[in-house]
């Protein structure tokens, strides 16, 4: 679960975004369209992964990120995040074919392809969490253990406390133990399920917004610095950096 909310997913996206920004070193004009498409798909990926984990579909979330033709493909597939990763893999492929023999383009492609592979691995791990419920034996054994424990607990407590305190003590312990059954249900659906109305325990929307905001900041900062360098102004001011 931490793979989406923590450093690994965000780190892979940032690395891939940073490698993409190196296209300004030397690129033909046609690569500008490819770069823009890569950035759009990088920003759309957290949205697609979040919706997949929550079992929800909301094309409006992609409205300000993807173009209409790309959005149409997202709406027609059952796994948008996988489609985006496949698209990213195809978009960076020209780097491998236009290597000039020095190995720079090939090394760049290898680094970006590695980041995409890591994102694919993270997506697969999260799929396992969503699709594979807890073993049925876990719930059965937990229920049997609780009933046995609570049923025999009063006989044990009669030897260590006054009879008037046994009932409150048993009720308190029973409440604490039965709460473990609710924990099992929470563990079974950590991301929630909008189709069945189950609430989420991990606020994916919050983490998704943070990742997208940080990605946009990185892209904005890199493009601002590139424009300053291309104009011959090598002095970096605080205004050139993201807030």
Short mmCIF file of N, CA and C in Angstrom, two decimals, residues 61-221:
data_model
loop_
_atom_site.label_atom_id
_atom_site.label_comp_id
_atom_site.label_asym_id
_atom_site.label_seq_id
_atom_site.Cartn_x
_atom_site.Cartn_y
_atom_site.Cartn_z
N UNK A 61 -11.92 13.65 -14.66
CA UNK A 61 -10.64 13.92 -14.00
C UNK A 61 -9.51 14.06 -14.99
N UNK A 62 -9.67 13.46 -16.17
CA UNK A 62 -8.64 13.56 -17.20
C UNK A 62 -8.84 14.76 -18.11
N UNK A 63 -9.94 15.48 -17.92
CA UNK A 63 -10.33 16.52 -18.86
C UNK A 63 -9.26 17.57 -19.11
N UNK A 64 -8.57 17.99 -18.06
CA UNK A 64 -7.58 19.05 -18.18
C UNK A 64 -6.17 18.52 -18.42
N UNK A 65 -6.06 17.20 -18.59
CA UNK A 65 -4.74 16.59 -18.74
C UNK A 65 -4.55 16.00 -20.14
N UNK A 66 -5.48 15.16 -20.56
CA UNK A 66 -5.35 14.43 -21.82
C UNK A 66 -6.12 15.10 -22.94
N UNK A 67 -5.70 14.84 -24.16
CA UNK A 67 -6.44 15.30 -25.33
C UNK A 67 -7.62 14.38 -25.59
N UNK A 68 -8.52 14.83 -26.45
CA UNK A 68 -9.76 14.08 -26.66
C UNK A 68 -9.49 12.68 -27.18
N UNK A 69 -8.58 12.53 -28.15
CA UNK A 69 -8.29 11.21 -28.71
C UNK A 69 -7.71 10.28 -27.64
N UNK A 70 -6.87 10.83 -26.76
CA UNK A 70 -6.29 10.02 -25.68
C UNK A 70 -7.37 9.65 -24.66
N UNK A 71 -8.25 10.59 -24.37
CA UNK A 71 -9.33 10.34 -23.41
C UNK A 71 -10.28 9.27 -23.93
N UNK A 72 -10.50 9.24 -25.24
CA UNK A 72 -11.37 8.22 -25.82
C UNK A 72 -10.79 6.83 -25.61
N UNK A 73 -9.47 6.71 -25.76
CA UNK A 73 -8.83 5.42 -25.52
C UNK A 73 -8.91 5.00 -24.06
N UNK A 74 -8.77 5.97 -23.17
CA UNK A 74 -8.85 5.69 -21.73
C UNK A 74 -10.25 5.18 -21.37
N UNK A 75 -11.27 5.77 -21.96
CA UNK A 75 -12.65 5.39 -21.62
C UNK A 75 -13.01 4.02 -22.17
N UNK A 76 -12.34 3.58 -23.23
CA UNK A 76 -12.70 2.31 -23.85
C UNK A 76 -11.93 1.12 -23.28
N UNK A 77 -10.93 1.38 -22.45
CA UNK A 77 -10.16 0.29 -21.88
C UNK A 77 -10.57 0.02 -20.44
N UNK A 78 -10.38 -1.21 -20.01
CA UNK A 78 -10.72 -1.56 -18.65
C UNK A 78 -9.60 -1.32 -17.66
N UNK A 79 -8.39 -1.05 -18.17
CA UNK A 79 -7.23 -0.82 -17.32
C UNK A 79 -6.47 0.40 -17.84
N UNK A 80 -6.97 1.59 -17.51
CA UNK A 80 -6.34 2.82 -18.04
C UNK A 80 -4.88 2.98 -17.63
N UNK A 81 -4.52 2.60 -16.41
CA UNK A 81 -3.14 2.80 -15.97
C UNK A 81 -2.18 1.92 -16.78
N UNK A 82 -2.62 0.72 -17.14
CA UNK A 82 -1.78 -0.15 -17.96
C UNK A 82 -1.64 0.41 -19.37
N UNK A 83 -2.72 0.97 -19.90
CA UNK A 83 -2.67 1.60 -21.22
C UNK A 83 -1.68 2.76 -21.24
N UNK A 84 -1.68 3.57 -20.18
CA UNK A 84 -0.76 4.71 -20.11
C UNK A 84 0.69 4.25 -20.04
N UNK A 85 0.95 3.20 -19.28
CA UNK A 85 2.31 2.69 -19.19
C UNK A 85 2.77 2.13 -20.53
N UNK A 86 1.89 1.44 -21.23
CA UNK A 86 2.24 0.92 -22.56
C UNK A 86 2.51 2.07 -23.53
N UNK A 87 1.71 3.11 -23.43
CA UNK A 87 1.90 4.27 -24.29
C UNK A 87 3.24 4.95 -23.99
N UNK A 88 3.57 5.08 -22.72
CA UNK A 88 4.85 5.69 -22.35
C UNK A 88 6.02 4.87 -22.89
N UNK A 89 5.88 3.56 -22.81
CA UNK A 89 6.94 2.69 -23.33
C UNK A 89 7.14 2.88 -24.83
N UNK A 90 6.03 3.07 -25.56
CA UNK A 90 6.14 3.29 -27.01
C UNK A 90 6.68 4.68 -27.32
N UNK A 91 6.33 5.66 -26.50
CA UNK A 91 6.75 7.04 -26.78
C UNK A 91 8.26 7.22 -26.62
N UNK A 92 8.88 6.48 -25.71
CA UNK A 92 10.32 6.65 -25.49
C UNK A 92 11.14 5.76 -26.41
N UNK A 93 10.49 4.89 -27.17
CA UNK A 93 11.23 3.97 -28.04
C UNK A 93 12.09 4.67 -29.08
N UNK A 94 11.65 5.81 -29.67
CA UNK A 94 12.52 6.48 -30.65
C UNK A 94 13.90 6.84 -30.12
N UNK A 95 14.02 7.02 -28.80
CA UNK A 95 15.34 7.34 -28.24
C UNK A 95 16.33 6.22 -28.52
N UNK A 96 15.88 4.99 -28.46
CA UNK A 96 16.77 3.85 -28.67
C UNK A 96 17.21 3.77 -30.13
N UNK A 97 16.32 4.15 -31.04
CA UNK A 97 16.61 4.01 -32.46
C UNK A 97 17.41 5.18 -33.03
N UNK A 98 17.43 6.32 -32.34
CA UNK A 98 18.17 7.46 -32.89
C UNK A 98 19.50 7.68 -32.18
N UNK A 99 19.99 6.63 -31.54
CA UNK A 99 21.30 6.75 -30.89
C UNK A 99 22.38 6.98 -31.93
N UNK A 100 23.30 7.90 -31.64
CA UNK A 100 24.33 8.28 -32.61
C UNK A 100 25.62 7.46 -32.47
N UNK A 101 25.58 6.43 -31.68
CA UNK A 101 26.77 5.60 -31.50
C UNK A 101 27.53 5.92 -30.23
N UNK A 102 27.25 7.08 -29.63
CA UNK A 102 27.93 7.46 -28.39
C UNK A 102 27.25 6.85 -27.16
N UNK A 103 26.04 6.39 -27.33
CA UNK A 103 25.36 5.71 -26.24
C UNK A 103 24.54 6.60 -25.34
N UNK A 104 24.50 7.92 -25.61
CA UNK A 104 23.76 8.83 -24.73
C UNK A 104 22.25 8.58 -24.81
N UNK A 105 21.74 8.52 -26.03
CA UNK A 105 20.30 8.29 -26.20
C UNK A 105 19.92 6.90 -25.69
N UNK A 106 20.79 5.93 -25.91
CA UNK A 106 20.51 4.57 -25.46
C UNK A 106 20.48 4.50 -23.94
N UNK A 107 21.41 5.21 -23.29
CA UNK A 107 21.45 5.23 -21.83
C UNK A 107 20.20 5.92 -21.27
N UNK A 108 19.78 7.01 -21.93
CA UNK A 108 18.60 7.73 -21.49
C UNK A 108 17.36 6.85 -21.63
N UNK A 109 17.26 6.15 -22.78
CA UNK A 109 16.13 5.25 -22.96
C UNK A 109 16.12 4.15 -21.91
N UNK A 110 17.28 3.62 -21.58
CA UNK A 110 17.37 2.54 -20.60
C UNK A 110 16.90 3.01 -19.22
N UNK A 111 17.28 4.22 -18.84
CA UNK A 111 16.87 4.76 -17.54
C UNK A 111 15.36 4.98 -17.50
N UNK A 112 14.82 5.54 -18.57
CA UNK A 112 13.38 5.79 -18.61
C UNK A 112 12.59 4.48 -18.66
N UNK A 113 13.07 3.52 -19.42
CA UNK A 113 12.39 2.23 -19.50
C UNK A 113 12.43 1.53 -18.14
N UNK A 114 13.52 1.70 -17.40
CA UNK A 114 13.61 1.12 -16.06
C UNK A 114 12.56 1.73 -15.13
N UNK A 115 12.36 3.04 -15.22
CA UNK A 115 11.34 3.70 -14.39
C UNK A 115 9.95 3.19 -14.73
N UNK A 116 9.68 3.01 -16.02
CA UNK A 116 8.37 2.49 -16.43
C UNK A 116 8.17 1.07 -15.91
N UNK A 117 9.23 0.27 -15.95
CA UNK A 117 9.14 -1.10 -15.43
C UNK A 117 8.85 -1.09 -13.93
N UNK A 118 9.46 -0.16 -13.20
CA UNK A 118 9.18 -0.06 -11.76
C UNK A 118 7.73 0.33 -11.51
N UNK A 119 7.22 1.26 -12.31
CA UNK A 119 5.81 1.65 -12.17
C UNK A 119 4.89 0.47 -12.47
N UNK A 120 5.26 -0.33 -13.45
CA UNK A 120 4.47 -1.52 -13.79
C UNK A 120 4.48 -2.51 -12.63
N UNK A 121 5.64 -2.69 -12.01
CA UNK A 121 5.76 -3.60 -10.88
C UNK A 121 4.92 -3.13 -9.69
N UNK A 122 4.96 -1.82 -9.44
CA UNK A 122 4.16 -1.25 -8.35
C UNK A 122 2.67 -1.45 -8.62
N UNK A 123 2.26 -1.23 -9.87
CA UNK A 123 0.85 -1.41 -10.22
C UNK A 123 0.41 -2.85 -10.01
N UNK A 124 1.26 -3.80 -10.37
CA UNK A 124 0.92 -5.22 -10.19
C UNK A 124 0.77 -5.57 -8.71
N UNK A 125 1.66 -5.03 -7.88
CA UNK A 125 1.57 -5.30 -6.44
C UNK A 125 0.28 -4.74 -5.85
N UNK A 126 -0.09 -3.55 -6.30
CA UNK A 126 -1.33 -2.96 -5.80
C UNK A 126 -2.55 -3.73 -6.31
N UNK A 127 -2.45 -4.27 -7.52
CA UNK A 127 -3.53 -5.10 -8.04
C UNK A 127 -3.75 -6.33 -7.16
N UNK A 128 -2.67 -6.91 -6.70
CA UNK A 128 -2.78 -8.09 -5.84
C UNK A 128 -3.50 -7.75 -4.54
N UNK A 129 -3.22 -6.55 -4.00
CA UNK A 129 -3.88 -6.13 -2.77
C UNK A 129 -5.38 -5.97 -2.99
N UNK A 130 -5.74 -5.41 -4.14
CA UNK A 130 -7.16 -5.14 -4.42
C UNK A 130 -7.92 -6.41 -4.77
N UNK A 131 -7.33 -7.27 -5.59
CA UNK A 131 -8.07 -8.40 -6.15
C UNK A 131 -8.06 -9.65 -5.28
N UNK A 132 -7.04 -9.80 -4.44
CA UNK A 132 -6.97 -11.00 -3.62
C UNK A 132 -7.40 -10.69 -2.19
N UNK A 133 -8.59 -11.15 -1.78
CA UNK A 133 -9.05 -10.91 -0.42
C UNK A 133 -8.26 -11.73 0.59
N UNK A 134 -8.47 -11.42 1.86
CA UNK A 134 -7.85 -12.21 2.91
C UNK A 134 -8.36 -13.64 2.86
N UNK A 135 -7.55 -14.62 3.24
CA UNK A 135 -8.01 -16.02 3.25
C UNK A 135 -9.24 -16.19 4.14
N UNK A 136 -10.18 -17.02 3.69
CA UNK A 136 -11.40 -17.24 4.48
C UNK A 136 -11.08 -17.83 5.84
N UNK A 137 -10.00 -18.61 5.91
CA UNK A 137 -9.63 -19.24 7.18
C UNK A 137 -9.27 -18.19 8.23
N UNK A 138 -8.78 -17.04 7.77
CA UNK A 138 -8.42 -15.99 8.73
C UNK A 138 -9.65 -15.53 9.50
N UNK A 139 -10.74 -15.24 8.79
CA UNK A 139 -11.97 -14.78 9.44
C UNK A 139 -12.58 -15.88 10.31
N UNK A 140 -12.58 -17.12 9.81
CA UNK A 140 -13.18 -18.23 10.56
C UNK A 140 -12.43 -18.47 11.86
N UNK A 141 -11.11 -18.52 11.76
CA UNK A 141 -10.31 -18.80 12.96
C UNK A 141 -10.39 -17.64 13.95
N UNK A 142 -10.41 -16.42 13.44
CA UNK A 142 -10.53 -15.27 14.34
C UNK A 142 -11.87 -15.31 15.09
N UNK A 143 -12.93 -15.65 14.38
CA UNK A 143 -14.25 -15.71 15.01
C UNK A 143 -14.31 -16.82 16.07
N UNK A 144 -13.75 -17.97 15.75
CA UNK A 144 -13.75 -19.08 16.72
C UNK A 144 -12.91 -18.73 17.94
N UNK A 145 -11.78 -18.10 17.71
CA UNK A 145 -10.91 -17.74 18.82
C UNK A 145 -11.60 -16.76 19.76
N UNK A 146 -12.28 -15.79 19.18
CA UNK A 146 -12.95 -14.78 20.00
C UNK A 146 -14.06 -15.40 20.83
N UNK A 147 -14.85 -16.26 20.21
CA UNK A 147 -15.95 -16.89 20.95
C UNK A 147 -15.42 -17.77 22.09
N UNK A 148 -14.38 -18.53 21.81
CA UNK A 148 -13.82 -19.41 22.84
C UNK A 148 -13.23 -18.58 23.98
N UNK A 149 -12.51 -17.53 23.61
CA UNK A 149 -11.87 -16.69 24.62
C UNK A 149 -12.90 -15.99 25.50
N UNK A 150 -13.89 -15.37 24.87
CA UNK A 150 -14.90 -14.64 25.64
C UNK A 150 -15.76 -15.60 26.46
N UNK A 151 -16.03 -16.80 25.94
CA UNK A 151 -16.87 -17.76 26.67
C UNK A 151 -16.21 -18.29 27.93
N UNK A 152 -14.91 -18.44 27.91
CA UNK A 152 -14.19 -18.99 29.08
C UNK A 152 -13.60 -17.91 29.97
N UNK A 153 -13.59 -16.68 29.52
CA UNK A 153 -12.97 -15.61 30.29
C UNK A 153 -13.64 -15.39 31.65
N UNK A 154 -14.98 -15.43 31.79
CA UNK A 154 -15.58 -15.19 33.11
C UNK A 154 -15.10 -16.17 34.18
N UNK A 155 -14.87 -17.42 33.83
CA UNK A 155 -14.42 -18.42 34.81
C UNK A 155 -13.01 -18.09 35.31
N UNK A 156 -12.21 -17.52 34.45
CA UNK A 156 -10.85 -17.14 34.86
C UNK A 156 -10.88 -15.90 35.73
N UNK A 157 -11.72 -14.94 35.38
CA UNK A 157 -11.75 -13.68 36.11
C UNK A 157 -12.36 -13.82 37.51
N UNK A 158 -13.20 -14.81 37.71
CA UNK A 158 -13.81 -15.00 39.04
C UNK A 158 -12.76 -15.26 40.11
N UNK A 159 -11.61 -15.78 39.71
CA UNK A 159 -10.55 -16.09 40.68
C UNK A 159 -9.67 -14.89 40.97
N UNK A 160 -9.76 -13.82 40.16
CA UNK A 160 -8.84 -12.70 40.34
C UNK A 160 -9.54 -11.38 40.66
N UNK A 161 -10.87 -11.33 40.57
CA UNK A 161 -11.57 -10.09 40.87
C UNK A 161 -12.95 -10.38 41.44
N UNK A 162 -13.57 -9.34 41.96
CA UNK A 162 -14.90 -9.51 42.55
C UNK A 162 -15.93 -9.82 41.45
N UNK A 163 -16.96 -10.60 41.79
CA UNK A 163 -17.97 -10.98 40.79
C UNK A 163 -18.64 -9.78 40.12
N UNK A 164 -18.81 -8.67 40.86
CA UNK A 164 -19.47 -7.51 40.28
C UNK A 164 -18.67 -6.89 39.16
N UNK A 165 -17.35 -7.11 39.15
CA UNK A 165 -16.49 -6.52 38.12
C UNK A 165 -16.27 -7.45 36.93
N UNK A 166 -16.71 -8.68 37.05
CA UNK A 166 -16.46 -9.64 35.97
C UNK A 166 -17.20 -9.26 34.69
N UNK A 167 -18.48 -8.91 34.85
CA UNK A 167 -19.28 -8.59 33.67
C UNK A 167 -18.71 -7.38 32.90
N UNK A 168 -18.42 -6.24 33.57
CA UNK A 168 -17.82 -5.12 32.81
C UNK A 168 -16.48 -5.49 32.17
N UNK A 169 -15.69 -6.28 32.87
CA UNK A 169 -14.39 -6.65 32.32
C UNK A 169 -14.55 -7.53 31.08
N UNK A 170 -15.50 -8.48 31.14
CA UNK A 170 -15.73 -9.35 29.98
C UNK A 170 -16.25 -8.55 28.79
N UNK A 171 -17.15 -7.61 29.05
CA UNK A 171 -17.68 -6.78 27.96
C UNK A 171 -16.58 -5.95 27.32
N UNK A 172 -15.68 -5.41 28.15
CA UNK A 172 -14.59 -4.60 27.62
C UNK A 172 -13.65 -5.43 26.75
N UNK A 173 -13.29 -6.60 27.25
CA UNK A 173 -12.39 -7.47 26.48
C UNK A 173 -13.07 -7.96 25.20
N UNK A 174 -14.38 -8.30 25.31
CA UNK A 174 -15.10 -8.77 24.14
C UNK A 174 -15.16 -7.69 23.07
N UNK A 175 -15.38 -6.44 23.48
CA UNK A 175 -15.41 -5.34 22.50
C UNK A 175 -14.06 -5.20 21.80
N UNK A 176 -12.99 -5.29 22.57
CA UNK A 176 -11.65 -5.16 21.98
C UNK A 176 -11.35 -6.29 21.01
N UNK A 177 -11.78 -7.50 21.34
CA UNK A 177 -11.49 -8.64 20.47
C UNK A 177 -12.35 -8.62 19.21
N UNK A 178 -13.63 -8.29 19.37
CA UNK A 178 -14.51 -8.25 18.20
C UNK A 178 -14.11 -7.13 17.22
N UNK A 179 -13.39 -6.16 17.73
CA UNK A 179 -12.91 -5.09 16.85
C UNK A 179 -11.90 -5.63 15.85
N UNK A 180 -11.22 -6.73 16.20
CA UNK A 180 -10.26 -7.31 15.26
C UNK A 180 -10.96 -7.84 14.01
N UNK A 181 -12.22 -8.24 14.14
CA UNK A 181 -12.96 -8.68 12.96
C UNK A 181 -13.20 -7.52 12.01
N UNK A 182 -13.48 -6.34 12.57
CA UNK A 182 -13.65 -5.16 11.72
C UNK A 182 -12.33 -4.79 11.05
N UNK A 183 -11.23 -5.01 11.76
CA UNK A 183 -9.93 -4.75 11.15
C UNK A 183 -9.71 -5.64 9.94
N UNK A 184 -10.19 -6.87 10.02
CA UNK A 184 -10.05 -7.78 8.88
C UNK A 184 -10.81 -7.25 7.66
N UNK A 185 -11.99 -6.68 7.88
CA UNK A 185 -12.76 -6.13 6.77
C UNK A 185 -12.06 -4.90 6.18
N UNK A 186 -11.47 -4.09 7.07
CA UNK A 186 -10.75 -2.91 6.59
C UNK A 186 -9.53 -3.33 5.78
N UNK A 187 -8.83 -4.35 6.25
CA UNK A 187 -7.65 -4.84 5.53
C UNK A 187 -8.03 -5.43 4.18
N UNK A 188 -9.24 -5.97 4.09
CA UNK A 188 -9.67 -6.59 2.84
C UNK A 188 -9.93 -5.54 1.76
N UNK A 189 -10.38 -4.34 2.14
CA UNK A 189 -10.65 -3.27 1.17
C UNK A 189 -9.98 -1.98 1.64
N UNK A 190 -8.64 -1.91 1.61
CA UNK A 190 -7.95 -0.71 2.11
C UNK A 190 -8.22 0.54 1.27
N UNK A 191 -8.53 0.34 -0.01
CA UNK A 191 -8.76 1.48 -0.90
C UNK A 191 -10.24 1.79 -1.09
N UNK A 192 -11.10 1.04 -0.40
CA UNK A 192 -12.53 1.26 -0.54
C UNK A 192 -13.07 0.66 -1.83
N UNK A 193 -14.35 0.75 -1.99
CA UNK A 193 -15.02 0.25 -3.19
C UNK A 193 -16.29 1.08 -3.41
N UNK A 194 -16.22 1.99 -4.37
CA UNK A 194 -17.35 2.89 -4.60
C UNK A 194 -18.57 2.14 -5.13
N UNK A 195 -18.38 1.00 -5.79
CA UNK A 195 -19.52 0.25 -6.32
C UNK A 195 -20.34 -0.40 -5.21
N UNK A 196 -19.68 -0.82 -4.14
CA UNK A 196 -20.38 -1.45 -3.02
C UNK A 196 -20.55 -0.52 -1.83
N UNK A 197 -20.03 0.71 -1.95
CA UNK A 197 -20.21 1.68 -0.87
C UNK A 197 -19.26 1.53 0.29
N UNK A 198 -18.19 0.73 0.14
CA UNK A 198 -17.23 0.56 1.23
C UNK A 198 -16.31 1.77 1.30
N UNK A 199 -16.13 2.35 2.50
CA UNK A 199 -15.27 3.54 2.61
C UNK A 199 -13.80 3.18 2.48
N UNK A 200 -13.01 4.13 2.05
CA UNK A 200 -11.58 3.90 1.92
C UNK A 200 -10.87 4.26 3.23
N UNK A 201 -9.84 3.52 3.56
CA UNK A 201 -9.04 3.80 4.74
C UNK A 201 -7.76 4.54 4.39
N UNK A 202 -7.39 4.51 3.12
CA UNK A 202 -6.24 5.26 2.63
C UNK A 202 -6.76 6.33 1.68
N UNK A 203 -6.51 7.58 2.01
CA UNK A 203 -7.03 8.71 1.24
C UNK A 203 -6.25 8.87 -0.07
N UNK A 204 -6.63 8.11 -1.08
CA UNK A 204 -5.91 8.14 -2.34
C UNK A 204 -6.03 9.49 -3.04
N UNK A 205 -7.17 10.15 -2.89
CA UNK A 205 -7.36 11.44 -3.55
C UNK A 205 -6.32 12.46 -3.10
N UNK A 206 -6.02 12.45 -1.81
CA UNK A 206 -5.05 13.41 -1.26
C UNK A 206 -3.67 13.14 -1.82
N UNK A 207 -3.25 11.87 -1.80
CA UNK A 207 -1.92 11.53 -2.31
C UNK A 207 -1.82 11.77 -3.81
N UNK A 208 -2.91 11.49 -4.53
CA UNK A 208 -2.91 11.71 -5.97
C UNK A 208 -2.72 13.19 -6.30
N UNK A 209 -3.43 14.06 -5.58
CA UNK A 209 -3.30 15.50 -5.83
C UNK A 209 -1.89 15.98 -5.52
N UNK A 210 -1.29 15.45 -4.47
CA UNK A 210 0.07 15.86 -4.12
C UNK A 210 1.07 15.44 -5.18
N UNK A 211 0.93 14.22 -5.68
CA UNK A 211 1.85 13.74 -6.71
C UNK A 211 1.72 14.56 -7.99
N UNK A 212 0.48 14.82 -8.40
CA UNK A 212 0.26 15.59 -9.63
C UNK A 212 0.79 17.02 -9.47
N UNK A 213 0.56 17.63 -8.31
CA UNK A 213 1.05 18.98 -8.07
C UNK A 213 2.57 19.03 -8.14
N UNK A 214 3.22 18.03 -7.53
CA UNK A 214 4.68 18.00 -7.55
C UNK A 214 5.21 17.77 -8.96
N UNK A 215 4.55 16.91 -9.74
CA UNK A 215 4.96 16.69 -11.12
C UNK A 215 4.84 17.97 -11.95
N UNK A 216 3.73 18.67 -11.80
CA UNK A 216 3.55 19.91 -12.55
C UNK A 216 4.59 20.96 -12.14
N UNK A 217 4.93 20.99 -10.86
CA UNK A 217 5.96 21.91 -10.40
C UNK A 217 7.30 21.60 -11.05
N UNK A 218 7.63 20.32 -11.12
CA UNK A 218 8.92 19.93 -11.71
C UNK A 218 8.97 20.27 -13.19
N UNK A 219 7.89 20.00 -13.90
CA UNK A 219 7.85 20.33 -15.33
C UNK A 219 7.95 21.83 -15.54
N UNK A 220 7.20 22.59 -14.73
CA UNK A 220 7.22 24.05 -14.87
C UNK A 220 8.61 24.61 -14.58
N UNK A 221 9.26 24.10 -13.55
CA UNK A 221 10.59 24.59 -13.19
C UNK A 221 11.60 24.28 -14.29
#
